[in-house]
XYZ file of C-alpha atoms in Angstrom:
766
model
C 122.650 72.782 84.123
C 120.919 74.875 81.765
C 121.562 78.120 81.165
C 117.583 79.275 80.155
C 115.871 75.894 78.795
C 114.163 73.939 81.539
C 110.227 71.501 81.524
C 108.391 74.637 81.946
C 109.919 76.216 79.633
C 109.323 73.713 76.870
C 105.669 73.033 78.055
C 105.439 77.060 76.976
C 107.093 76.275 73.259
C 104.664 73.101 72.666
C 101.977 75.353 73.957
C 102.257 78.549 71.269
C 103.101 75.359 68.603
C 99.145 74.811 69.560
C 98.417 79.173 69.584
C 100.275 79.091 66.297
C 98.785 76.125 64.375
C 95.180 78.280 64.603
C 93.971 75.159 66.828
C 93.178 78.030 69.939
C 89.529 79.661 69.028
C 89.558 83.598 69.840
C 87.232 83.394 72.273
C 90.347 81.545 73.800
C 92.593 83.050 72.201
C 92.995 86.099 75.190
C 92.955 83.855 78.710
C 96.781 81.410 76.346
C 98.092 84.172 75.162
C 98.359 86.108 79.585
C 98.872 82.731 80.819
C 102.317 82.708 78.086
C 103.538 85.935 78.209
C 102.974 86.954 81.723
C 105.655 83.646 82.518
C 107.257 85.802 79.740
C 107.893 88.999 80.778
C 110.278 89.813 83.856
C 109.308 89.889 86.950
C 109.347 92.697 88.399
C 105.806 93.986 85.632
C 102.943 94.819 88.270
C 100.172 97.409 88.511
C 99.822 98.145 85.685
C 98.910 101.545 83.733
C 95.565 99.684 82.786
C 94.147 99.671 86.368
C 93.799 95.498 85.743
C 94.371 92.944 87.869
C 97.636 91.604 86.943
C 97.616 88.024 86.615
C 98.801 85.251 89.504
C 102.265 83.624 88.433
C 104.405 81.054 90.253
C 108.195 81.314 90.100
C 107.888 77.651 88.687
C 104.970 76.803 86.212
C 104.133 73.199 87.588
C 102.260 71.369 84.938
C 98.759 71.622 87.249
C 99.370 75.477 86.478
C 99.445 74.394 82.417
C 95.887 72.311 83.058
C 94.134 74.633 85.185
C 94.560 78.154 82.767
C 94.409 75.278 79.174
C 91.381 72.763 80.789
C 88.048 75.818 80.517
C 89.346 76.381 77.192
C 87.576 74.340 73.337
C 89.810 74.129 71.282
C 89.336 74.263 67.668
C 88.199 70.461 67.204
C 85.408 69.700 68.275
C 85.068 67.539 71.645
C 88.674 68.888 73.057
C 89.202 71.251 75.022
C 92.649 72.920 74.932
C 94.345 70.958 77.408
C 93.531 67.488 75.934
C 96.296 68.659 72.621
C 98.518 70.693 75.049
C 98.794 66.732 77.472
C 98.712 64.847 73.592
C 101.449 67.616 72.350
C 103.594 66.968 75.637
C 103.523 62.759 75.222
C 104.483 63.472 71.640
C 108.370 63.825 72.827
C 108.684 60.506 73.384
C 112.235 59.793 73.169
C 115.468 61.387 73.326
C 115.524 62.180 69.681
C 112.293 63.810 69.741
C 112.997 65.361 72.021
C 115.206 67.017 69.402
C 113.004 67.016 66.469
C 111.114 69.235 68.807
C 113.080 72.307 68.754
C 114.557 71.417 65.196
C 110.757 72.218 64.214
C 110.251 75.678 65.864
C 111.715 77.564 62.860
C 108.516 76.586 61.988
C 106.264 78.742 63.755
C 108.297 82.083 63.065
C 108.888 84.566 59.523
C 111.899 83.735 57.349
C 114.062 85.789 57.193
C 113.625 88.167 53.268
C 117.441 85.739 52.177
C 115.319 82.376 53.624
C 112.199 83.370 51.904
C 113.895 84.284 48.600
C 115.803 80.878 49.350
C 112.482 79.431 49.460
C 111.046 81.126 46.392
C 114.041 79.617 43.692
C 113.529 76.389 45.070
C 109.660 76.894 44.560
C 108.616 76.544 47.897
C 105.902 78.599 49.225
C 104.861 79.930 52.752
C 103.171 77.831 54.217
C 99.248 79.082 55.583
C 98.436 76.058 57.027
C 99.394 78.300 60.758
C 100.060 82.053 61.717
C 104.067 82.457 61.396
C 104.938 85.009 64.065
C 106.971 88.067 64.229
C 111.617 87.384 65.098
C 111.195 90.669 67.275
C 108.337 90.157 69.242
C 107.880 88.316 73.022
C 106.285 84.867 71.771
C 108.950 84.632 68.660
C 112.093 86.510 70.727
C 110.958 83.161 73.351
C 111.088 81.234 70.375
C 114.489 81.764 69.114
C 116.301 81.677 72.401
C 114.671 78.641 72.999
C 116.587 76.775 70.160
C 119.911 78.734 70.473
C 119.844 77.732 73.725
C 119.185 74.226 73.143
C 121.915 74.389 70.552
C 124.409 75.325 72.624
C 124.050 72.752 75.655
C 126.822 69.740 75.814
C 125.131 66.346 75.569
C 125.272 66.526 78.575
C 122.624 68.985 80.316
C 120.991 67.669 77.155
C 120.559 64.781 79.380
C 119.524 66.265 82.367
C 116.800 68.307 80.244
C 115.408 65.395 78.730
C 114.912 63.415 82.240
C 113.574 66.647 84.376
C 111.168 66.626 81.726
C 110.183 63.361 82.255
C 109.474 63.585 85.445
C 107.661 66.841 84.940
C 105.323 65.006 83.033
C 104.067 62.119 84.470
C 101.831 63.731 86.815
C 99.754 63.899 83.703
C 99.827 59.649 83.002
C 97.158 58.655 84.012
C 94.800 61.870 82.435
C 97.090 60.347 79.615
C 95.926 56.765 79.636
C 92.193 56.987 79.310
C 92.988 59.713 76.242
C 95.486 56.909 74.407
C 95.088 53.315 75.581
C 98.367 52.225 74.698
C 99.995 54.066 77.452
C 102.189 52.330 80.093
C 104.682 53.544 83.195
C 107.595 52.675 80.750
C 105.225 55.449 77.756
C 108.268 58.191 78.138
C 110.393 56.412 75.744
C 109.232 54.892 72.994
C 112.538 53.406 72.692
C 112.329 51.285 75.702
C 107.898 50.891 75.013
C 109.068 49.705 71.629
C 111.546 46.969 73.376
C 109.038 46.061 75.761
C 111.606 46.889 78.637
C 110.490 47.626 81.582
C 111.895 49.375 84.387
C 113.865 46.356 86.323
C 116.367 45.658 83.298
C 120.401 46.882 83.586
C 119.754 48.185 80.120
C 116.662 50.727 81.710
C 119.082 51.121 84.763
C 121.386 52.202 82.899
C 120.110 55.020 81.026
C 117.163 56.258 83.939
C 118.280 55.446 87.106
C 119.191 58.211 88.128
C 115.684 59.929 87.246
C 114.224 57.792 90.542
C 116.809 58.807 92.650
C 116.244 62.209 91.865
C 113.342 62.811 90.939
C 114.327 64.810 87.540
C 115.050 67.536 90.113
C 117.760 68.339 88.673
C 116.859 69.661 85.826
C 113.929 71.953 87.167
C 115.727 75.390 87.686
C 117.751 77.277 85.992
C 120.569 79.674 85.536
C 117.965 82.368 84.444
C 115.567 81.729 86.280
C 117.693 82.389 89.634
C 118.945 85.544 88.031
C 115.511 87.094 87.323
C 114.654 85.791 91.369
C 117.669 87.921 91.965
C 116.871 90.508 90.220
C 113.207 90.501 91.675
C 114.331 89.965 95.268
C 117.071 93.141 95.377
C 113.905 95.095 93.643
C 111.270 94.377 95.891
C 114.607 94.255 98.436
C 115.511 98.269 97.475
C 112.561 99.381 97.282
C 110.047 98.233 99.515
C 113.218 98.086 102.121
C 112.779 94.393 104.291
C 113.807 91.334 104.879
C 114.755 88.651 102.302
C 111.014 86.573 103.678
C 112.527 83.053 105.612
C 110.219 80.811 102.561
C 112.661 82.532 99.873
C 115.542 81.587 101.532
C 114.222 77.503 101.473
C 113.251 78.609 98.864
C 116.814 79.584 98.081
C 118.690 76.145 98.927
C 116.144 73.946 97.391
C 117.911 75.291 93.792
C 121.348 75.714 95.253
C 121.218 71.424 96.087
C 119.551 70.969 92.333
C 122.982 71.705 91.307
C 121.725 75.468 89.956
C 124.529 78.221 89.282
C 124.200 80.686 91.932
C 124.477 84.361 90.293
C 126.850 86.269 91.464
C 123.605 88.931 92.071
C 123.493 86.315 95.442
C 125.771 87.778 97.295
C 124.512 91.412 96.969
C 121.273 89.643 98.251
C 123.536 87.710 101.141
C 124.287 91.846 101.211
C 120.865 93.017 102.297
C 119.485 90.552 103.713
C 122.403 90.160 106.219
C 122.411 94.731 106.368
C 118.498 94.946 106.791
C 119.222 91.528 110.016
C 122.093 94.333 111.325
C 124.663 92.388 111.001
C 127.076 94.683 110.492
C 129.984 91.369 108.921
C 128.236 89.649 107.592
C 126.996 92.277 105.205
C 130.529 94.128 104.497
C 131.825 90.791 103.928
C 129.336 89.655 100.615
C 129.387 93.764 99.592
C 132.805 92.940 99.012
C 132.438 89.665 97.771
C 129.777 91.415 94.706
C 131.555 93.974 93.804
C 134.697 91.728 93.346
C 133.000 89.836 90.205
C 131.116 92.548 89.529
C 134.317 94.346 88.916
C 135.986 92.081 87.454
C 133.786 91.251 84.882
C 132.348 95.078 84.304
C 136.143 96.951 84.660
C 136.078 100.588 87.257
C 131.788 100.727 85.510
C 129.764 99.958 88.775
C 132.361 100.897 91.171
C 130.990 104.081 91.637
C 127.931 101.882 93.589
C 130.219 99.446 95.112
C 131.116 103.052 96.757
C 127.492 104.118 96.974
C 125.990 100.619 98.870
C 128.522 101.017 100.697
C 128.652 104.970 102.262
C 124.648 104.292 102.831
C 126.006 101.106 105.000
C 128.568 102.939 106.948
C 125.915 105.566 107.779
C 123.261 102.517 108.853
C 125.487 101.083 111.719
C 127.121 104.564 113.378
C 130.331 105.294 110.979
C 129.051 108.583 110.061
C 132.428 110.211 108.755
C 133.608 106.918 106.779
C 129.898 107.736 105.291
C 130.557 110.893 104.169
C 134.346 109.823 103.354
C 132.422 107.435 100.944
C 129.446 109.726 99.603
C 132.498 112.004 98.973
C 134.380 109.063 96.629
C 131.159 108.274 94.730
C 130.140 110.978 94.373
C 133.508 112.039 92.104
C 133.945 108.380 90.646
C 130.779 109.067 89.357
C 130.671 112.877 87.104
C 134.050 110.535 86.476
C 132.225 108.371 85.225
C 129.392 111.161 84.524
C 126.753 108.838 85.608
C 124.079 111.346 86.051
C 121.313 108.936 87.957
C 123.901 107.686 90.670
C 125.227 111.748 91.021
C 122.166 112.474 91.841
C 120.648 110.603 93.416
C 124.698 110.904 95.955
C 123.388 114.135 96.145
C 120.204 113.971 97.692
C 120.850 111.070 100.184
C 123.701 114.145 100.989
C 120.850 115.893 101.127
C 119.312 113.841 103.998
C 121.557 113.096 105.944
C 122.700 116.346 106.196
C 118.619 117.005 107.433
C 119.336 113.553 110.062
C 123.187 114.671 111.320
C 123.540 118.383 111.110
C 126.585 117.868 113.357
C 128.331 115.556 111.275
C 128.073 117.332 108.275
C 131.191 120.597 109.271
C 133.649 119.673 106.338
C 130.895 118.805 103.322
C 129.590 122.190 104.608
C 133.115 123.926 104.638
C 133.359 122.129 101.159
C 130.283 123.909 99.798
C 129.831 120.576 97.489
C 125.341 121.233 97.870
C 125.615 125.248 98.649
C 122.927 125.886 100.912
C 119.763 124.391 101.180
C 117.261 125.967 98.994
C 120.283 125.613 95.679
C 121.099 122.504 97.059
C 117.025 121.239 97.133
C 117.274 124.078 93.238
C 119.673 121.757 91.405
C 118.491 118.278 93.754
C 115.292 119.512 91.267
C 116.520 120.208 88.295
C 118.480 116.943 87.283
C 116.087 115.482 88.536
C 113.959 116.653 86.169
C 116.310 117.227 83.003
C 117.531 113.331 83.817
C 113.320 111.253 84.378
C 113.939 110.829 87.527
C 110.426 110.779 88.988
C 110.539 110.056 91.832
C 114.298 111.863 93.320
C 112.249 114.822 91.957
C 108.987 114.084 93.665
C 111.420 113.806 97.101
C 112.987 116.962 96.691
C 109.622 118.623 96.208
C 108.942 117.375 99.480
C 111.511 118.225 101.333
C 110.647 121.445 99.459
C 107.970 121.882 101.010
C 109.435 119.812 104.628
C 112.242 122.759 104.716
C 109.760 125.763 104.100
C 108.034 123.380 107.400
C 111.284 123.370 108.880
C 112.281 126.869 108.474
C 108.323 128.803 109.602
C 107.902 129.650 105.683
C 104.641 129.906 103.768
C 102.287 127.494 104.160
C 101.099 128.236 101.189
C 104.071 127.895 99.082
C 104.596 123.873 101.009
C 101.212 122.959 100.528
C 101.704 123.695 96.548
C 105.207 121.906 97.092
C 102.704 118.869 97.869
C 100.396 119.286 95.375
C 103.367 119.742 92.493
C 104.383 116.498 94.022
C 101.374 114.632 94.057
C 100.817 115.261 90.362
C 103.757 114.015 89.492
C 103.214 110.983 90.907
C 99.883 110.957 89.471
C 100.971 111.116 86.867
C 104.653 109.509 86.801
C 102.813 106.233 88.658
C 105.282 107.146 91.604
C 103.723 104.257 94.236
C 106.541 104.673 96.191
C 106.117 108.404 96.495
C 102.977 108.371 97.751
C 103.828 107.113 101.394
C 106.251 109.968 101.727
C 103.581 113.414 99.886
C 100.592 111.691 102.572
C 102.757 111.631 105.685
C 103.884 114.852 104.917
C 100.590 116.190 104.315
C 98.905 114.822 107.632
C 102.098 116.741 109.287
C 100.092 119.800 108.053
C 97.102 119.438 108.620
C 98.788 118.372 112.187
C 99.940 121.502 112.718
C 98.027 123.469 111.367
C 95.932 121.434 114.214
C 92.649 120.071 112.298
C 93.637 116.094 113.745
C 90.947 114.714 112.308
C 92.121 115.434 108.853
C 95.819 114.704 109.475
C 94.167 110.901 111.254
C 92.551 110.577 108.299
C 95.161 110.976 105.597
C 97.057 108.484 107.592
C 94.733 106.020 107.597
C 94.382 106.982 104.195
C 97.539 105.377 102.800
C 97.468 102.683 105.522
C 93.833 101.216 103.476
C 94.753 102.487 99.678
C 98.861 102.087 100.033
C 100.513 100.010 102.650
C 100.912 97.553 99.934
C 102.809 100.051 97.534
C 104.714 101.496 99.708
C 108.376 101.193 101.655
C 107.731 99.378 104.984
C 109.292 102.247 106.176
C 106.850 104.342 105.628
C 104.469 101.647 106.309
C 105.712 102.291 110.101
C 106.398 104.966 110.480
C 103.048 106.374 110.061
C 101.432 103.593 111.747
C 103.337 105.014 114.497
C 102.304 108.275 113.921
C 98.130 106.466 114.259
C 99.025 105.445 117.375
C 100.102 109.302 118.675
C 97.475 110.286 117.785
C 94.983 108.314 119.107
C 97.558 108.299 122.579
C 96.973 112.201 122.858
C 92.400 111.726 122.544
C 93.864 108.889 125.577
C 92.792 105.319 123.143
C 95.512 103.668 124.620
C 94.186 100.375 124.437
C 93.274 100.634 120.750
C 97.048 102.921 120.287
C 98.900 99.566 121.658
C 96.824 97.151 119.727
C 97.231 99.394 117.147
C 101.705 98.555 117.519
C 101.781 95.085 118.727
C 99.504 94.194 114.379
C 102.421 96.155 113.060
C 103.129 92.428 110.329
C 106.811 90.717 112.689
C 107.843 90.467 108.972
C 108.712 94.071 109.048
C 110.352 93.879 112.466
C 112.418 90.969 111.478
C 114.359 94.102 110.248
C 116.640 95.492 112.330
C 116.666 99.341 112.158
C 112.366 99.448 111.404
C 112.673 97.191 114.948
C 114.992 99.818 116.379
C 112.338 102.624 115.694
C 109.098 100.454 116.202
C 111.258 99.627 119.701
C 111.720 103.949 121.292
C 108.429 104.130 119.244
C 106.420 102.041 121.962
C 107.951 102.866 124.622
C 107.803 106.082 123.967
C 103.833 105.323 124.056
C 103.686 102.991 127.642
C 106.721 106.292 129.155
C 103.554 108.710 128.545
C 101.056 106.087 130.021
C 103.262 105.968 133.652
C 103.471 109.918 133.159
C 100.297 110.469 133.015
C 98.942 107.336 135.940
C 101.523 109.248 138.055
C 104.246 106.296 137.689
C 107.787 108.033 138.079
C 109.192 104.668 139.253
C 108.593 103.375 136.225
C 108.141 106.011 133.838
C 112.509 106.289 134.743
C 113.110 103.101 134.246
C 111.218 103.743 130.827
C 113.682 106.769 129.848
C 116.217 105.451 130.858
C 116.722 102.888 128.270
C 114.814 105.344 125.469
C 117.457 107.401 126.192
C 120.397 104.332 125.830
C 120.047 103.976 122.783
C 120.282 106.013 120.322
C 116.945 107.853 118.653
C 116.262 106.880 114.688
C 115.934 110.146 113.925
C 114.632 114.091 115.348
C 111.120 113.871 115.831
C 112.127 111.187 118.384
C 114.566 112.024 120.158
C 112.597 115.268 121.406
C 110.404 113.994 122.438
C 112.341 112.096 124.424
C 113.439 114.926 125.812
C 110.390 116.287 125.855
C 108.938 113.089 128.338
C 112.676 113.730 129.965
C 111.303 117.305 130.802
C 107.584 115.937 131.948
C 109.693 113.629 134.072
C 111.301 116.198 135.859
C 108.768 118.344 136.735
C 106.102 115.685 138.153
C 109.181 115.130 139.761
C 109.321 118.880 141.741
C 113.006 119.187 139.482
C 112.406 122.574 138.776
C 116.105 123.031 138.643
C 116.866 121.181 136.839
C 114.201 121.192 134.118
C 115.545 124.396 133.630
C 118.688 123.682 133.210
C 117.936 120.523 130.651
C 115.259 123.136 128.846
C 118.369 125.448 128.294
C 120.573 122.578 127.027
C 118.076 121.332 124.389
C 116.926 124.479 122.829
C 120.911 125.719 122.830
C 121.077 122.221 120.841
C 117.886 123.158 118.419
C 119.160 127.041 117.932
C 123.109 124.919 116.313
C 121.681 122.666 114.499
C 119.056 124.968 113.033
C 115.847 122.342 113.733
C 112.629 121.904 113.384
C 110.869 126.313 114.618
C 108.081 124.054 116.679
C 110.075 122.653 118.589
C 112.179 125.833 118.771
C 108.476 126.901 120.457
C 107.102 124.067 122.263
C 110.395 124.073 124.215
C 110.192 128.340 125.123
C 105.991 127.034 125.741
C 107.051 124.812 128.349
C 109.053 126.770 129.682
C 106.563 129.492 130.337
C 105.384 126.782 132.034
C 107.746 125.746 134.219
C 108.409 129.168 135.855
C 104.927 128.806 136.895
C 105.454 125.424 138.623
C 108.419 127.562 139.991
C 106.180 130.348 141.151
C 107.742 132.699 138.704
C 104.731 133.240 135.714
C 105.519 136.363 135.790
C 109.167 136.059 134.743
C 108.080 133.674 131.734
C 105.772 136.509 130.160
C 108.618 137.379 127.441
C 109.145 133.702 126.595
C 105.421 133.087 125.806
C 104.505 136.337 123.982
C 107.060 135.157 122.276
C 105.709 131.640 121.286
C 102.341 133.353 120.661
C 104.836 135.530 118.010
C 106.598 132.110 116.297
C 104.010 130.635 116.310
C 101.351 133.087 114.923
C 103.777 133.986 111.735
C 104.559 130.433 111.470
C 101.073 129.363 111.604
C 101.840 126.330 114.129
C 98.499 126.600 115.839
C 98.899 124.208 118.125
C 100.895 126.048 119.410
C 99.825 128.409 119.254
C 97.057 128.094 121.932
C 99.459 126.867 124.127
C 101.515 129.973 123.722
C 98.416 131.854 124.751
C 96.784 130.004 127.473
C 100.949 130.565 129.480
C 100.137 133.934 127.923
C 96.471 134.436 130.112
C 98.313 132.521 133.373
C 100.491 135.124 133.082
C 97.597 137.486 133.513
C 95.973 135.468 135.435
C 99.001 135.923 137.791
C 98.263 139.536 137.674
C 95.316 139.131 138.524
C 93.632 140.191 135.257
C 90.827 137.353 135.147
C 88.469 138.740 132.411
C 91.257 139.481 129.403
C 92.925 137.000 131.096
C 89.259 134.085 130.566
C 88.072 136.262 127.233
C 91.361 135.055 125.802
C 90.983 132.004 126.474
C 86.976 131.528 125.443
C 88.312 133.211 121.987
C 90.189 129.929 121.313
C 88.905 127.161 122.814
C 86.747 125.606 119.737
C 90.506 125.661 118.372
C 90.979 123.252 121.129
C 89.180 121.422 121.212
C 89.673 121.071 116.802
C 92.672 119.318 117.525
C 91.805 116.404 119.922
C 94.709 117.360 122.186
C 93.229 116.121 125.612
C 96.244 117.439 128.440
C 95.843 120.914 125.858
C 92.108 120.369 126.124
C 91.835 119.649 130.068
C 95.265 122.901 130.467
C 93.398 125.318 129.517
C 89.856 124.184 131.248
C 92.067 124.536 134.406
C 92.618 128.372 133.585
C 88.959 128.697 133.008
C 88.750 127.958 135.971
C 91.467 129.994 137.374
C 89.969 132.345 135.560
C 86.009 132.683 137.094
C 87.539 132.157 140.052
C 89.395 135.049 140.124
C 86.190 136.893 138.753
C 84.006 135.317 141.631
C 86.169 137.083 143.983
C 86.190 140.270 142.698
C 82.641 140.092 142.237
C 80.651 140.863 145.786
C 79.382 138.291 148.088
C 76.675 136.534 147.773
C 75.869 138.373 144.411
C 73.891 136.808 140.648
C 77.194 137.205 138.926
C 79.177 136.078 141.920
C 77.381 132.522 141.459
C 77.529 132.675 137.766
C 81.568 132.565 137.157
C 81.693 129.773 140.135
C 78.878 127.896 138.959
C 81.265 128.329 135.678
C 84.787 127.505 137.211
C 82.230 123.959 138.611
C 81.642 123.247 134.199
C 85.336 123.881 133.387
C 85.762 121.327 136.139
C 84.072 118.880 135.424
C 85.420 119.673 131.742
C 89.257 119.336 132.328
C 88.346 115.955 134.894
C 87.045 114.647 131.820
C 90.118 115.265 129.383
C 92.704 114.417 131.727
C 90.830 111.010 133.365
C 91.272 110.747 129.429
C 94.621 110.217 129.348
C 94.384 108.642 133.109
C 96.283 111.776 133.991
C 95.960 111.429 138.020
C 98.665 114.732 138.972
C 95.255 116.617 136.865
C 92.128 115.232 138.222
C 94.089 114.942 141.652
C 94.058 118.494 140.858
C 90.289 119.229 139.544
C 89.381 117.451 142.985
C 91.252 119.330 145.296
C 89.605 123.644 143.051
C 85.899 121.350 143.636
C 86.705 120.734 147.139
C 87.648 123.681 147.625
C 84.836 125.617 146.026
C 81.880 123.714 148.024
C 84.214 125.084 150.910
C 82.982 128.299 149.885
C 79.847 127.787 149.475
C 79.185 126.475 152.871
C 78.069 122.709 151.242
C 81.226 120.608 152.980
C 78.939 117.544 152.794
C 79.917 117.801 149.228
C 83.645 119.343 149.685
C 84.661 115.613 152.249
C 83.130 113.901 149.230
C 85.024 116.190 146.988
C 88.736 115.352 149.713
C 86.982 112.016 149.786
C 87.890 111.375 145.705
C 91.503 113.114 146.258
C 92.615 110.880 148.839
C 91.747 107.884 146.655
C 93.131 109.009 143.354
C 96.988 109.151 144.952
C 96.351 106.638 146.702
C 95.445 104.711 143.340
C 98.050 106.438 141.791
C 100.482 105.158 144.938
C 98.832 101.290 144.576
C 100.277 102.102 140.058
C 104.028 102.395 141.575
């Protein structure tokens, strides 16, 4: 089997021969050269710096591809296209000997070396002036030289395989060749058969070309070099994008194996990546060992650190954290020993992010001081990434520094500064895969600042403009985040549809499927809670808590919904105990400050549900202070609402109303229906309290009652958007009470009837 040469490469050589023969006019030069070069450069060359669209090409060039690329271009010979000349060139290779002559003549396409030029000058041989000559180091010249060398290295049997596969490759053009050459026939592929008058039925033809009819010439259609390039491309795509090997590509690999091509050891690595993404731990472990057994045998210890690196990441993905840390520590030591700065920097970056995701597993590493403090670790990674020119790692480190600032409650301006630096780096150095993480960070900051529309816009811009060039994991996270924002607005059906439209190819990867399934389950759990379907909610929650959460944000969302379920079940003691456990865990792990503020505000709300709102005053003030200092504006408005609730319980209705009035525009800007509904409900209580303090039958009292009714309608609208049955019932009960107080018993009965209808609807949902 040929290591390099295939019939399609013979076709490229013939086209290069035409190009150097000065028969391709100037107008057709660029299209013809683009076609040739696009099939000579590496497969992963894409996204040109000039923004031009990359040339589409197949892995194996068919004869139709040659025809489509050349038939529309006129040649230097009147009345003939480039395709006509190429067809003639291909059919001139009409014997096994002609194939040898064709490759022998390739030397005439190249500029002679200095020694050859001197020798020709001594012998009186003048240089050829009738054709263009290729530089020996140009892409075309390098291809011609290698093709000629590989042909010389071929054994006789492999040369015969190449000849027969070339015959089969060229066969579809026989009808077109007959139109240009009347003497052509079924045996025109070999001038010896045609000259001797032999047909397919003759014994000699059967001996020489009998297997051609059986195999169809497929045996030599792909070379080992082609398979290696394809495997390298697939590895690059699987590592960069994070997806699995497509089913079509698996079928293509099986077809190649059936043709007898030698399969490189890199195929074991491809199988390892595919098994790993599929969640098949035994197969991935086995294929990883197979690949590095071959690699270590051929390259000694130089690749040992990469074997450990892959092993560490594999162990971490399957939950074997202690083994993963041990393997990563050995990776770092080996990379230092071999002075492999790329592997060392990546390993330290992975260890840092692993520590952020699993702080409880980093005890021994933290004591050893391998990374120092978080800020020191990031500063070290930034410096080393800049020194080594690892722009992707530098961009990731800048974004990690921005995330660290937000998590610790540091300056938002510092976080924006690091994001802008990362954005500039991504643009100037063309670090396209990092744009997803950058835009996700921008969306997160605007969400924390309460500008939900900008947070939503950044997610949509990413999905519309950069999804095809970004890792699948970033795309999936962005879709889940956008669905969560839709649910906050009460657009459940749109959010569900967005989740269901995720590419099925993405969900073939176990890790991504688990993340998608948990995010989808959270949306369903939230809707069940709002519909007061506590049985279904309890079932969803049990399913979500049965498996480990893929990251801390998902785990926190599940914790909040668990507390919401306990509150709706009126298990306030259990809710307080669970909340304290969650809060203690967050404090221990030094988690995001926003999560701790949310728990503080929720604690104040639980105390209010228990009938002890004043006990939550200090908690609410603490939450508001932290949120104000760290610019967590949605959490600040929620905390201000908790403080207002305490003031209402102290009969400071006017002060509570003023506080709530001052924050309502910002609350509405957050586009969180639940938050807006609760603030409107508190405004209702404030107005009713002020109405109760006013004298009966006075305009002031009537004004407060009118305002209260208006706020009830707005709160009911917000609760209706998110289908919150309890909130709607509460608003109807308040409205019926007001109607009863003003003496309108008919409307009071109507609202009471609506209240009962809502209760029955909730019961029917169960």
